[in-house]
JSON list of C-alpha atoms in Angstrom, two decimals:
[
{"chain": "A", "resi": 1, "resn": "GLY", "atom": "CA", "xyz": [12.67, -13.64, -0.88]},
{"chain": "A", "resi": 2, "resn": "GLN", "atom": "CA", "xyz": [11.34, -10.40, 0.48]},
{"chain": "A", "resi": 3, "resn": "SER", "atom": "CA", "xyz": [10.16, -9.76, 4.02]},
{"chain": "A", "resi": 4, "resn": "LEU", "atom": "CA", "xyz": [9.46, -6.78, 6.25]},
{"chain": "A", "resi": 5, "resn": "GLU", "atom": "CA", "xyz": [9.10, -6.94, 10.02]},
{"chain": "A", "resi": 6, "resn": "GLN", "atom": "CA", "xyz": [7.36, -4.35, 12.15]},
{"chain": "A", "resi": 7, "resn": "PRO", "atom": "CA", "xyz": [5.64, -4.61, 15.55]},
{"chain": "A", "resi": 8, "resn": "SER", "atom": "CA", "xyz": [1.98, -5.55, 15.36]},
{"chain": "A", "resi": 9, "resn": "GLU", "atom": "CA", "xyz": [0.79, -3.10, 18.03]},
{"chain": "A", "resi": 10, "resn": "VAL", "atom": "CA", "xyz": [2.06, -0.05, 19.87]},
{"chain": "A", "resi": 11, "resn": "THR", "atom": "CA", "xyz": [0.29, 1.90, 22.60]},
{"chain": "A", "resi": 12, "resn": "ALA", "atom": "CA", "xyz": [1.12, 5.44, 23.73]},
{"chain": "A", "resi": 13, "resn": "VAL", "atom": "CA", "xyz": [-0.44, 8.43, 25.47]},
{"chain": "A", "resi": 14, "resn": "GLU", "atom": "CA", "xyz": [-1.29, 11.82, 24.03]},
{"chain": "A", "resi": 15, "resn": "GLY", "atom": "CA", "xyz": [1.68, 14.15, 23.82]},
{"chain": "A", "resi": 16, "resn": "ALA", "atom": "CA", "xyz": [4.21, 11.34, 23.94]},
{"chain": "A", "resi": 17, "resn": "ILE", "atom": "CA", "xyz": [6.74, 10.22, 21.31]},
{"chain": "A", "resi": 18, "resn": "VAL", "atom": "CA", "xyz": [6.56, 6.79, 19.69]},
{"chain": "A", "resi": 19, "resn": "GLN", "atom": "CA", "xyz": [8.94, 5.01, 17.34]},
{"chain": "A", "resi": 20, "resn": "ILE", "atom": "CA", "xyz": [7.79, 2.28, 14.96]},
{"chain": "A", "resi": 21, "resn": "ASN", "atom": "CA", "xyz": [10.61, 0.12, 13.68]},
{"chain": "A", "resi": 22, "resn": "CYS", "atom": "CA", "xyz": [10.84, -1.72, 10.39]},
{"chain": "A", "resi": 23, "resn": "THR", "atom": "CA", "xyz": [13.48, -4.21, 9.31]},
{"chain": "A", "resi": 24, "resn": "TYR", "atom": "CA", "xyz": [13.55, -5.61, 5.82]},
{"chain": "A", "resi": 25, "resn": "GLN", "atom": "CA", "xyz": [15.12, -8.28, 3.68]},
{"chain": "A", "resi": 26, "resn": "THR", "atom": "CA", "xyz": [14.88, -7.77, -0.06]},
{"chain": "A", "resi": 27, "resn": "SER", "atom": "CA", "xyz": [16.73, -8.83, -3.15]},
{"chain": "A", "resi": 28, "resn": "GLY", "atom": "CA", "xyz": [17.46, -5.21, -4.00]},
{"chain": "A", "resi": 29, "resn": "PHE", "atom": "CA", "xyz": [16.52, -1.88, -2.53]},
{"chain": "A", "resi": 30, "resn": "TYR", "atom": "CA", "xyz": [15.64, 1.57, -3.76]},
{"chain": "A", "resi": 31, "resn": "GLY", "atom": "CA", "xyz": [13.91, 3.08, -0.74]},
{"chain": "A", "resi": 32, "resn": "LEU", "atom": "CA", "xyz": [11.58, 2.77, 2.24]},
{"chain": "A", "resi": 33, "resn": "SER", "atom": "CA", "xyz": [8.14, 4.35, 2.44]},
{"chain": "A", "resi": 34, "resn": "TRP", "atom": "CA", "xyz": [5.71, 4.83, 5.30]},
{"chain": "A", "resi": 35, "resn": "TYR", "atom": "CA", "xyz": [1.92, 4.95, 5.02]},
{"chain": "A", "resi": 36, "resn": "GLN", "atom": "CA", "xyz": [-0.84, 5.68, 7.50]},
{"chain": "A", "resi": 37, "resn": "GLN", "atom": "CA", "xyz": [-4.21, 4.00, 7.34]},
{"chain": "A", "resi": 38, "resn": "HIS", "atom": "CA", "xyz": [-7.19, 4.80, 9.54]},
{"chain": "A", "resi": 39, "resn": "ASP", "atom": "CA", "xyz": [-9.81, 2.11, 10.04]},
{"chain": "A", "resi": 40, "resn": "GLY", "atom": "CA", "xyz": [-11.95, 1.85, 6.94]},
{"chain": "A", "resi": 41, "resn": "GLY", "atom": "CA", "xyz": [-9.81, 4.37, 5.08]},
{"chain": "A", "resi": 42, "resn": "ALA", "atom": "CA", "xyz": [-7.25, 4.31, 2.31]},
{"chain": "A", "resi": 43, "resn": "PRO", "atom": "CA", "xyz": [-3.51, 4.31, 2.99]},
{"chain": "A", "resi": 44, "resn": "THR", "atom": "CA", "xyz": [-2.02, 7.81, 2.98]},
{"chain": "A", "resi": 45, "resn": "PHE", "atom": "CA", "xyz": [1.60, 8.50, 2.09]},
{"chain": "A", "resi": 46, "resn": "LEU", "atom": "CA", "xyz": [3.73, 9.84, 4.96]},
{"chain": "A", "resi": 47, "resn": "SER", "atom": "CA", "xyz": [7.37, 9.69, 3.89]},
{"chain": "A", "resi": 48, "resn": "TYR", "atom": "CA", "xyz": [9.97, 8.10, 1.63]},
{"chain": "A", "resi": 49, "resn": "ASN", "atom": "CA", "xyz": [13.67, 7.56, 2.38]},
{"chain": "A", "resi": 50, "resn": "ALA", "atom": "CA", "xyz": [16.05, 6.59, -0.38]},
{"chain": "A", "resi": 51, "resn": "LEU", "atom": "CA", "xyz": [19.23, 7.66, 1.43]},
{"chain": "A", "resi": 52, "resn": "ASP", "atom": "CA", "xyz": [20.52, 7.08, 4.95]},
{"chain": "A", "resi": 53, "resn": "GLY", "atom": "CA", "xyz": [19.48, 9.56, 7.57]},
{"chain": "A", "resi": 54, "resn": "LEU", "atom": "CA", "xyz": [16.54, 11.32, 9.06]},
{"chain": "A", "resi": 55, "resn": "GLU", "atom": "CA", "xyz": [13.75, 13.05, 7.12]},
{"chain": "A", "resi": 56, "resn": "GLU", "atom": "CA", "xyz": [11.47, 15.34, 9.08]},
{"chain": "A", "resi": 57, "resn": "THR", "atom": "CA", "xyz": [7.98, 16.42, 8.10]},
{"chain": "A", "resi": 58, "resn": "GLY", "atom": "CA", "xyz": [6.17, 18.25, 10.87]},
{"chain": "A", "resi": 59, "resn": "ARG", "atom": "CA", "xyz": [5.47, 15.95, 13.78]},
{"chain": "A", "resi": 60, "resn": "PHE", "atom": "CA", "xyz": [6.56, 12.89, 11.80]},
{"chain": "A", "resi": 61, "resn": "SER", "atom": "CA", "xyz": [10.13, 11.86, 11.02]},
{"chain": "A", "resi": 62, "resn": "SER", "atom": "CA", "xyz": [11.47, 8.83, 9.20]},
{"chain": "A", "resi": 63, "resn": "PHE", "atom": "CA", "xyz": [14.92, 7.29, 9.42]},
{"chain": "A", "resi": 64, "resn": "LEU", "atom": "CA", "xyz": [16.77, 4.86, 7.20]},
{"chain": "A", "resi": 65, "resn": "SER", "atom": "CA", "xyz": [19.96, 2.86, 7.62]},
{"chain": "A", "resi": 66, "resn": "ARG", "atom": "CA", "xyz": [20.64, 0.93, 4.41]},
{"chain": "A", "resi": 67, "resn": "SER", "atom": "CA", "xyz": [23.61, -0.91, 5.89]},
{"chain": "A", "resi": 68, "resn": "ASP", "atom": "CA", "xyz": [21.39, -2.26, 8.70]},
{"chain": "A", "resi": 69, "resn": "SER", "atom": "CA", "xyz": [18.32, -2.82, 6.48]},
{"chain": "A", "resi": 70, "resn": "TYR", "atom": "CA", "xyz": [16.41, -0.87, 9.06]},
{"chain": "A", "resi": 71, "resn": "GLY", "atom": "CA", "xyz": [14.20, 2.14, 9.31]},
{"chain": "A", "resi": 72, "resn": "TYR", "atom": "CA", "xyz": [11.78, 3.75, 11.70]},
{"chain": "A", "resi": 73, "resn": "LEU", "atom": "CA", "xyz": [8.94, 6.20, 11.83]},
{"chain": "A", "resi": 74, "resn": "LEU", "atom": "CA", "xyz": [8.98, 8.65, 14.72]},
{"chain": "A", "resi": 75, "resn": "LEU", "atom": "CA", "xyz": [5.76, 10.34, 15.75]},
{"chain": "A", "resi": 76, "resn": "GLN", "atom": "CA", "xyz": [6.04, 13.26, 18.16]},
{"chain": "A", "resi": 77, "resn": "GLU", "atom": "CA", "xyz": [3.45, 15.16, 20.18]},
{"chain": "A", "resi": 78, "resn": "LEU", "atom": "CA", "xyz": [1.00, 12.33, 19.68]},
{"chain": "A", "resi": 79, "resn": "GLN", "atom": "CA", "xyz": [-2.63, 13.20, 19.15]},
{"chain": "A", "resi": 80, "resn": "MET", "atom": "CA", "xyz": [-5.71, 11.02, 19.35]},
{"chain": "A", "resi": 81, "resn": "LYS", "atom": "CA", "xyz": [-6.12, 11.32, 15.59]},
{"chain": "A", "resi": 82, "resn": "ASP", "atom": "CA", "xyz": [-2.78, 9.54, 15.14]},
{"chain": "A", "resi": 83, "resn": "SER", "atom": "CA", "xyz": [-4.46, 6.29, 16.20]},
{"chain": "A", "resi": 84, "resn": "ALA", "atom": "CA", "xyz": [-4.19, 4.26, 13.00]},
{"chain": "A", "resi": 85, "resn": "SER", "atom": "CA", "xyz": [-2.21, 1.51, 11.35]},
{"chain": "A", "resi": 86, "resn": "TYR", "atom": "CA", "xyz": [1.22, 2.38, 10.01]},
{"chain": "A", "resi": 87, "resn": "PHE", "atom": "CA", "xyz": [2.84, 0.41, 7.20]},
{"chain": "A", "resi": 88, "resn": "CYS", "atom": "CA", "xyz": [6.42, 0.38, 6.04]},
{"chain": "A", "resi": 89, "resn": "ALA", "atom": "CA", "xyz": [6.94, -0.52, 2.40]},
{"chain": "A", "resi": 90, "resn": "VAL", "atom": "CA", "xyz": [10.07, -1.28, 0.43]},
{"chain": "A", "resi": 91, "resn": "ARG", "atom": "CA", "xyz": [10.63, -0.17, -3.12]},
{"chain": "A", "resi": 92, "resn": "ASP", "atom": "CA", "xyz": [12.79, -3.00, -4.34]},
{"chain": "A", "resi": 93, "resn": "SER", "atom": "CA", "xyz": [14.67, -3.71, -7.51]},
{"chain": "A", "resi": 94, "resn": "SER", "atom": "CA", "xyz": [12.30, -6.47, -8.66]},
{"chain": "A", "resi": 95, "resn": "GLY", "atom": "CA", "xyz": [10.11, -3.71, -9.98]},
{"chain": "A", "resi": 96, "resn": "TYR", "atom": "CA", "xyz": [11.21, -0.10, -10.19]},
{"chain": "A", "resi": 97, "resn": "ASN", "atom": "CA", "xyz": [8.06, 1.34, -8.74]},
{"chain": "A", "resi": 98, "resn": "LYS", "atom": "CA", "xyz": [6.64, -1.71, -7.00]},
{"chain": "A", "resi": 99, "resn": "LEU", "atom": "CA", "xyz": [6.15, -1.53, -3.24]},
{"chain": "A", "resi": 100, "resn": "ILE", "atom": "CA", "xyz": [6.24, -4.50, -0.88]},
{"chain": "A", "resi": 101, "resn": "PHE", "atom": "CA", "xyz": [4.31, -3.72, 2.29]},
{"chain": "A", "resi": 102, "resn": "GLY", "atom": "CA", "xyz": [4.82, -4.89, 5.84]},
{"chain": "A", "resi": 103, "resn": "ALA", "atom": "CA", "xyz": [1.90, -6.27, 7.84]},
{"chain": "A", "resi": 104, "resn": "GLY", "atom": "CA", "xyz": [1.40, -2.96, 9.63]},
{"chain": "A", "resi": 105, "resn": "THR", "atom": "CA", "xyz": [1.65, -1.60, 13.16]},
{"chain": "A", "resi": 106, "resn": "ARG", "atom": "CA", "xyz": [-1.54, -0.63, 14.92]},
{"chain": "A", "resi": 107, "resn": "LEU", "atom": "CA", "xyz": [-0.96, 2.47, 17.04]},
{"chain": "A", "resi": 108, "resn": "ALA", "atom": "CA", "xyz": [-3.42, 3.24, 19.83]},
{"chain": "A", "resi": 109, "resn": "VAL", "atom": "CA", "xyz": [-3.13, 6.69, 21.41]},
{"chain": "A", "resi": 110, "resn": "HIS", "atom": "CA", "xyz": [-4.79, 7.09, 24.81]},
{"chain": "A", "resi": 111, "resn": "PRO", "atom": "CA", "xyz": [-5.65, 10.27, 26.73]},
{"chain": "B", "resi": 1, "resn": "GLY", "atom": "CA", "xyz": [-7.47, 18.05, -8.77]},
{"chain": "B", "resi": 2, "resn": "ALA", "atom": "CA", "xyz": [-9.37, 14.85, -8.15]},
{"chain": "B", "resi": 3, "resn": "GLY", "atom": "CA", "xyz": [-7.78, 11.94, -6.39]},
{"chain": "B", "resi": 4, "resn": "VAL", "atom": "CA", "xyz": [-7.87, 8.29, -7.32]},
{"chain": "B", "resi": 5, "resn": "SER", "atom": "CA", "xyz": [-11.41, 7.01, -7.62]},
{"chain": "B", "resi": 6, "resn": "GLN", "atom": "CA", "xyz": [-12.66, 3.44, -7.55]},
{"chain": "B", "resi": 7, "resn": "SER", "atom": "CA", "xyz": [-15.99, 1.83, -8.29]},
{"chain": "B", "resi": 8, "resn": "PRO", "atom": "CA", "xyz": [-17.99, 0.20, -6.99]},
{"chain": "B", "resi": 9, "resn": "SER", "atom": "CA", "xyz": [-17.26, 1.00, -3.35]},
{"chain": "B", "resi": 10, "resn": "ASN", "atom": "CA", "xyz": [-18.87, -2.24, -2.29]},
{"chain": "B", "resi": 11, "resn": "LYS", "atom": "CA", "xyz": [-19.60, -5.41, -4.21]},
{"chain": "B", "resi": 12, "resn": "VAL", "atom": "CA", "xyz": [-21.35, -8.53, -2.98]},
{"chain": "B", "resi": 13, "resn": "THR", "atom": "CA", "xyz": [-21.29, -11.46, -5.35]},
{"chain": "B", "resi": 14, "resn": "GLU", "atom": "CA", "xyz": [-22.03, -15.13, -5.32]},
{"chain": "B", "resi": 15, "resn": "LYS", "atom": "CA", "xyz": [-19.27, -17.68, -5.48]},
{"chain": "B", "resi": 16, "resn": "GLY", "atom": "CA", "xyz": [-18.48, -18.56, -9.08]},
{"chain": "B", "resi": 17, "resn": "LYS", "atom": "CA", "xyz": [-19.54, -15.22, -10.58]},
{"chain": "B", "resi": 18, "resn": "ASP", "atom": "CA", "xyz": [-17.17, -12.84, -12.35]},
{"chain": "B", "resi": 19, "resn": "VAL", "atom": "CA", "xyz": [-16.59, -9.32, -11.03]},
{"chain": "B", "resi": 20, "resn": "GLU", "atom": "CA", "xyz": [-15.02, -6.23, -12.56]},
{"chain": "B", "resi": 21, "resn": "LEU", "atom": "CA", "xyz": [-13.50, -3.46, -10.47]},
{"chain": "B", "resi": 22, "resn": "ARG", "atom": "CA", "xyz": [-12.65, -0.05, -11.87]},
{"chain": "B", "resi": 23, "resn": "CYS", "atom": "CA", "xyz": [-9.95, 2.48, -11.05]},
{"chain": "B", "resi": 24, "resn": "ASP", "atom": "CA", "xyz": [-9.53, 6.06, -12.29]},
{"chain": "B", "resi": 25, "resn": "PRO", "atom": "CA", "xyz": [-6.00, 7.29, -11.49]},
{"chain": "B", "resi": 26, "resn": "ILE", "atom": "CA", "xyz": [-4.90, 10.85, -10.89]},
{"chain": "B", "resi": 27, "resn": "SER", "atom": "CA", "xyz": [-4.56, 12.65, -14.21]},
{"chain": "B", "resi": 28, "resn": "GLY", "atom": "CA", "xyz": [-0.96, 12.65, -15.40]},
{"chain": "B", "resi": 29, "resn": "HIS", "atom": "CA", "xyz": [0.14, 9.74, -13.23]},
{"chain": "B", "resi": 30, "resn": "THR", "atom": "CA", "xyz": [1.77, 7.18, -15.47]},
{"chain": "B", "resi": 31, "resn": "ALA", "atom": "CA", "xyz": [2.02, 4.38, -12.92]},
{"chain": "B", "resi": 32, "resn": "LEU", "atom": "CA", "xyz": [-1.00, 2.46, -11.61]},
{"chain": "B", "resi": 33, "resn": "TYR", "atom": "CA", "xyz": [-1.07, -0.33, -9.06]},
{"chain": "B", "resi": 34, "resn": "TRP", "atom": "CA", "xyz": [-3.59, -2.79, -7.69]},
{"chain": "B", "resi": 35, "resn": "TYR", "atom": "CA", "xyz": [-3.35, -4.22, -4.18]},
{"chain": "B", "resi": 36, "resn": "ARG", "atom": "CA", "xyz": [-5.45, -6.55, -2.12]},
{"chain": "B", "resi": 37, "resn": "GLN", "atom": "CA", "xyz": [-5.94, -6.10, 1.62]},
{"chain": "B", "resi": 38, "resn": "ARG", "atom": "CA", "xyz": [-7.57, -8.76, 3.70]},
{"chain": "B", "resi": 39, "resn": "LEU", "atom": "CA", "xyz": [-9.10, -7.76, 7.03]},
{"chain": "B", "resi": 40, "resn": "GLY", "atom": "CA", "xyz": [-6.45, -6.72, 9.54]},
{"chain": "B", "resi": 41, "resn": "GLN", "atom": "CA", "xyz": [-3.59, -7.46, 7.18]},
{"chain": "B", "resi": 42, "resn": "GLY", "atom": "CA", "xyz": [-1.11, -5.56, 5.06]},
{"chain": "B", "resi": 43, "resn": "LEU", "atom": "CA", "xyz": [-1.35, -4.71, 1.40]},
{"chain": "B", "resi": 44, "resn": "GLU", "atom": "CA", "xyz": [-0.63, -7.48, -1.07]},
{"chain": "B", "resi": 45, "resn": "PHE", "atom": "CA", "xyz": [0.73, -6.32, -4.43]},
{"chain": "B", "resi": 46, "resn": "LEU", "atom": "CA", "xyz": [-1.23, -7.64, -7.41]},
{"chain": "B", "resi": 47, "resn": "ILE", "atom": "CA", "xyz": [-0.21, -5.84, -10.60]},
{"chain": "B", "resi": 48, "resn": "TYR", "atom": "CA", "xyz": [1.57, -2.68, -11.78]},
{"chain": "B", "resi": 49, "resn": "PHE", "atom": "CA", "xyz": [1.20, -0.68, -14.99]},
{"chain": "B", "resi": 50, "resn": "GLN", "atom": "CA", "xyz": [3.74, 1.89, -16.15]},
{"chain": "B", "resi": 51, "resn": "GLY", "atom": "CA", "xyz": [2.77, 3.85, -19.22]},
{"chain": "B", "resi": 52, "resn": "ASN", "atom": "CA", "xyz": [2.79, 1.67, -22.30]},
{"chain": "B", "resi": 53, "resn": "SER", "atom": "CA", "xyz": [5.28, -0.85, -20.89]},
{"chain": "B", "resi": 54, "resn": "ALA", "atom": "CA", "xyz": [4.29, -4.45, -20.28]},
{"chain": "B", "resi": 55, "resn": "PRO", "atom": "CA", "xyz": [2.60, -4.71, -16.87]},
{"chain": "B", "resi": 56, "resn": "ASP", "atom": "CA", "xyz": [4.24, -6.42, -13.91]},
{"chain": "B", "resi": 57, "resn": "LYS", "atom": "CA", "xyz": [1.76, -9.21, -13.16]},
{"chain": "B", "resi": 58, "resn": "SER", "atom": "CA", "xyz": [3.97, -11.00, -10.65]},
{"chain": "B", "resi": 59, "resn": "GLY", "atom": "CA", "xyz": [1.53, -10.52, -7.76]},
{"chain": "B", "resi": 60, "resn": "LEU", "atom": "CA", "xyz": [-1.60, -11.95, -9.37]},
{"chain": "B", "resi": 61, "resn": "PRO", "atom": "CA", "xyz": [-2.55, -14.95, -7.19]},
{"chain": "B", "resi": 62, "resn": "SER", "atom": "CA", "xyz": [-4.07, -17.10, -9.94]},
{"chain": "B", "resi": 63, "resn": "ASP", "atom": "CA", "xyz": [-5.13, -17.04, -13.57]},
{"chain": "B", "resi": 64, "resn": "ARG", "atom": "CA", "xyz": [-8.63, -16.07, -12.42]},
{"chain": "B", "resi": 65, "resn": "PHE", "atom": "CA", "xyz": [-7.25, -12.57, -11.88]},
{"chain": "B", "resi": 66, "resn": "SER", "atom": "CA", "xyz": [-6.53, -10.22, -14.76]},
{"chain": "B", "resi": 67, "resn": "ALA", "atom": "CA", "xyz": [-6.25, -6.49, -15.25]},
{"chain": "B", "resi": 68, "resn": "GLU", "atom": "CA", "xyz": [-6.18, -4.08, -18.14]},
{"chain": "B", "resi": 69, "resn": "ARG", "atom": "CA", "xyz": [-5.24, -0.48, -18.59]},
{"chain": "B", "resi": 70, "resn": "THR", "atom": "CA", "xyz": [-5.58, 1.63, -21.69]},
{"chain": "B", "resi": 71, "resn": "GLY", "atom": "CA", "xyz": [-2.70, 4.07, -21.98]},
{"chain": "B", "resi": 72, "resn": "GLU", "atom": "CA", "xyz": [-2.47, 6.18, -18.85]},
{"chain": "B", "resi": 73, "resn": "SER", "atom": "CA", "xyz": [-6.15, 6.12, -18.01]},
{"chain": "B", "resi": 74, "resn": "VAL", "atom": "CA", "xyz": [-8.70, 3.84, -16.43]},
{"chain": "B", "resi": 75, "resn": "SER", "atom": "CA", "xyz": [-7.85, 0.33, -15.28]},
{"chain": "B", "resi": 76, "resn": "THR", "atom": "CA", "xyz": [-10.12, -2.61, -14.62]},
{"chain": "B", "resi": 77, "resn": "LEU", "atom": "CA", "xyz": [-9.34, -5.60, -12.43]},
{"chain": "B", "resi": 78, "resn": "THR", "atom": "CA", "xyz": [-11.36, -8.68, -13.30]},
{"chain": "B", "resi": 79, "resn": "ILE", "atom": "CA", "xyz": [-11.79, -11.70, -11.06]},
{"chain": "B", "resi": 80, "resn": "GLN", "atom": "CA", "xyz": [-13.34, -14.70, -12.74]},
{"chain": "B", "resi": 81, "resn": "ARG", "atom": "CA", "xyz": [-15.17, -17.53, -10.95]},
{"chain": "B", "resi": 82, "resn": "THR", "atom": "CA", "xyz": [-14.89, -15.76, -7.62]},
{"chain": "B", "resi": 83, "resn": "GLN", "atom": "CA", "xyz": [-14.08, -17.78, -4.50]},
{"chain": "B", "resi": 84, "resn": "GLN", "atom": "CA", "xyz": [-14.75, -16.92, -0.86]},
{"chain": "B", "resi": 85, "resn": "GLU", "atom": "CA", "xyz": [-11.03, -16.35, -0.28]},
{"chain": "B", "resi": 86, "resn": "ASP", "atom": "CA", "xyz": [-11.23, -13.49, -2.80]},
{"chain": "B", "resi": 87, "resn": "SER", "atom": "CA", "xyz": [-13.20, -11.48, -0.23]},
{"chain": "B", "resi": 88, "resn": "ALA", "atom": "CA", "xyz": [-11.07, -8.44, 0.59]},
{"chain": "B", "resi": 89, "resn": "VAL", "atom": "CA", "xyz": [-10.65, -4.74, -0.09]},
{"chain": "B", "resi": 90, "resn": "TYR", "atom": "CA", "xyz": [-9.09, -4.10, -3.47]},
{"chain": "B", "resi": 91, "resn": "LEU", "atom": "CA", "xyz": [-7.08, -0.89, -3.51]},
{"chain": "B", "resi": 92, "resn": "CYS", "atom": "CA", "xyz": [-5.84, 1.01, -6.51]},
{"chain": "B", "resi": 93, "resn": "ALA", "atom": "CA", "xyz": [-3.02, 3.56, -6.38]},
{"chain": "B", "resi": 94, "resn": "SER", "atom": "CA", "xyz": [-1.23, 5.80, -8.85]},
{"chain": "B", "resi": 95, "resn": "SER", "atom": "CA", "xyz": [2.03, 7.70, -8.88]},
{"chain": "B", "resi": 96, "resn": "PRO", "atom": "CA", "xyz": [4.10, 9.88, -11.17]},
{"chain": "B", "resi": 97, "resn": "ARG", "atom": "CA", "xyz": [6.74, 7.78, -12.90]},
{"chain": "B", "resi": 98, "resn": "ASP", "atom": "CA", "xyz": [9.68, 8.82, -10.78]},
{"chain": "B", "resi": 99, "resn": "LEU", "atom": "CA", "xyz": [7.92, 8.83, -7.42]},
{"chain": "B", "resi": 100, "resn": "GLY", "atom": "CA", "xyz": [7.13, 5.15, -7.01]},
{"chain": "B", "resi": 101, "resn": "GLY", "atom": "CA", "xyz": [7.73, 5.34, -3.28]},
{"chain": "B", "resi": 102, "resn": "GLU", "atom": "CA", "xyz": [4.95, 7.90, -3.03]},
{"chain": "B", "resi": 103, "resn": "GLN", "atom": "CA", "xyz": [1.68, 6.37, -4.12]},
{"chain": "B", "resi": 104, "resn": "TYR", "atom": "CA", "xyz": [-1.80, 7.84, -3.91]},
{"chain": "B", "resi": 105, "resn": "PHE", "atom": "CA", "xyz": [-4.53, 5.41, -3.02]},
{"chain": "B", "resi": 106, "resn": "GLY", "atom": "CA", "xyz": [-8.18, 5.29, -3.90]},
{"chain": "B", "resi": 107, "resn": "PRO", "atom": "CA", "xyz": [-10.84, 4.45, -1.31]},
{"chain": "B", "resi": 108, "resn": "GLY", "atom": "CA", "xyz": [-10.95, 0.80, -2.38]},
{"chain": "B", "resi": 109, "resn": "THR", "atom": "CA", "xyz": [-13.63, -1.66, -3.38]},
{"chain": "B", "resi": 110, "resn": "ARG", "atom": "CA", "xyz": [-14.83, -3.99, -0.64]},
{"chain": "B", "resi": 111, "resn": "LEU", "atom": "CA", "xyz": [-15.57, -7.34, -2.28]},
{"chain": "B", "resi": 112, "resn": "THR", "atom": "CA", "xyz": [-17.62, -9.93, -0.44]},
{"chain": "B", "resi": 113, "resn": "VAL", "atom": "CA", "xyz": [-18.07, -13.36, -2.01]},
{"chain": "B", "resi": 114, "resn": "THR", "atom": "CA", "xyz": [-20.93, -15.33, -0.50]}
]
């Protein structure tokens, strides 16, 4: 079967750094995506890793280790507007473009 | 250009009625996906269309659910004989063929079955 595990909640203060981990078990694997979703809003694409290593996009970075079936999203210089739910999603070989989503991590950023 | 649009934004229906949800993908995106999201939960894959290929229907929860797409344009998701457990936000997304990890979501349709 397919499963993704990520923490349900994370709390941090403004200006801090937070890491949201994601471990996955899938029958095949093409890549790992991260999405952000504010309450009442649509998911927004953040990053996609197909190869091992770190991808940086502004304050957000995403890491993948295929051998460990593990990835993380790193958010730096946290701002209040980063309070949202963050989902990891696996693009697996059961469907070339199909994504299987984790249950999401709710990030609360406090002053 | 315009993003993914969905209609209606909200739908309240009585148990047992049929509902039809519509999705307009981003122009030029060959792939289109439907997801369901229950309150406080992750996204549940329902169905995926890629160009003129046969759709991947592996996520449809029952035969009450069906979806159609004509070419690379509009898609409709139909739920027949709605049940209370069908209450959720139904999200549509599209992507260019080779960027399946990067999907663009519409605002969703919030379905409430009373």
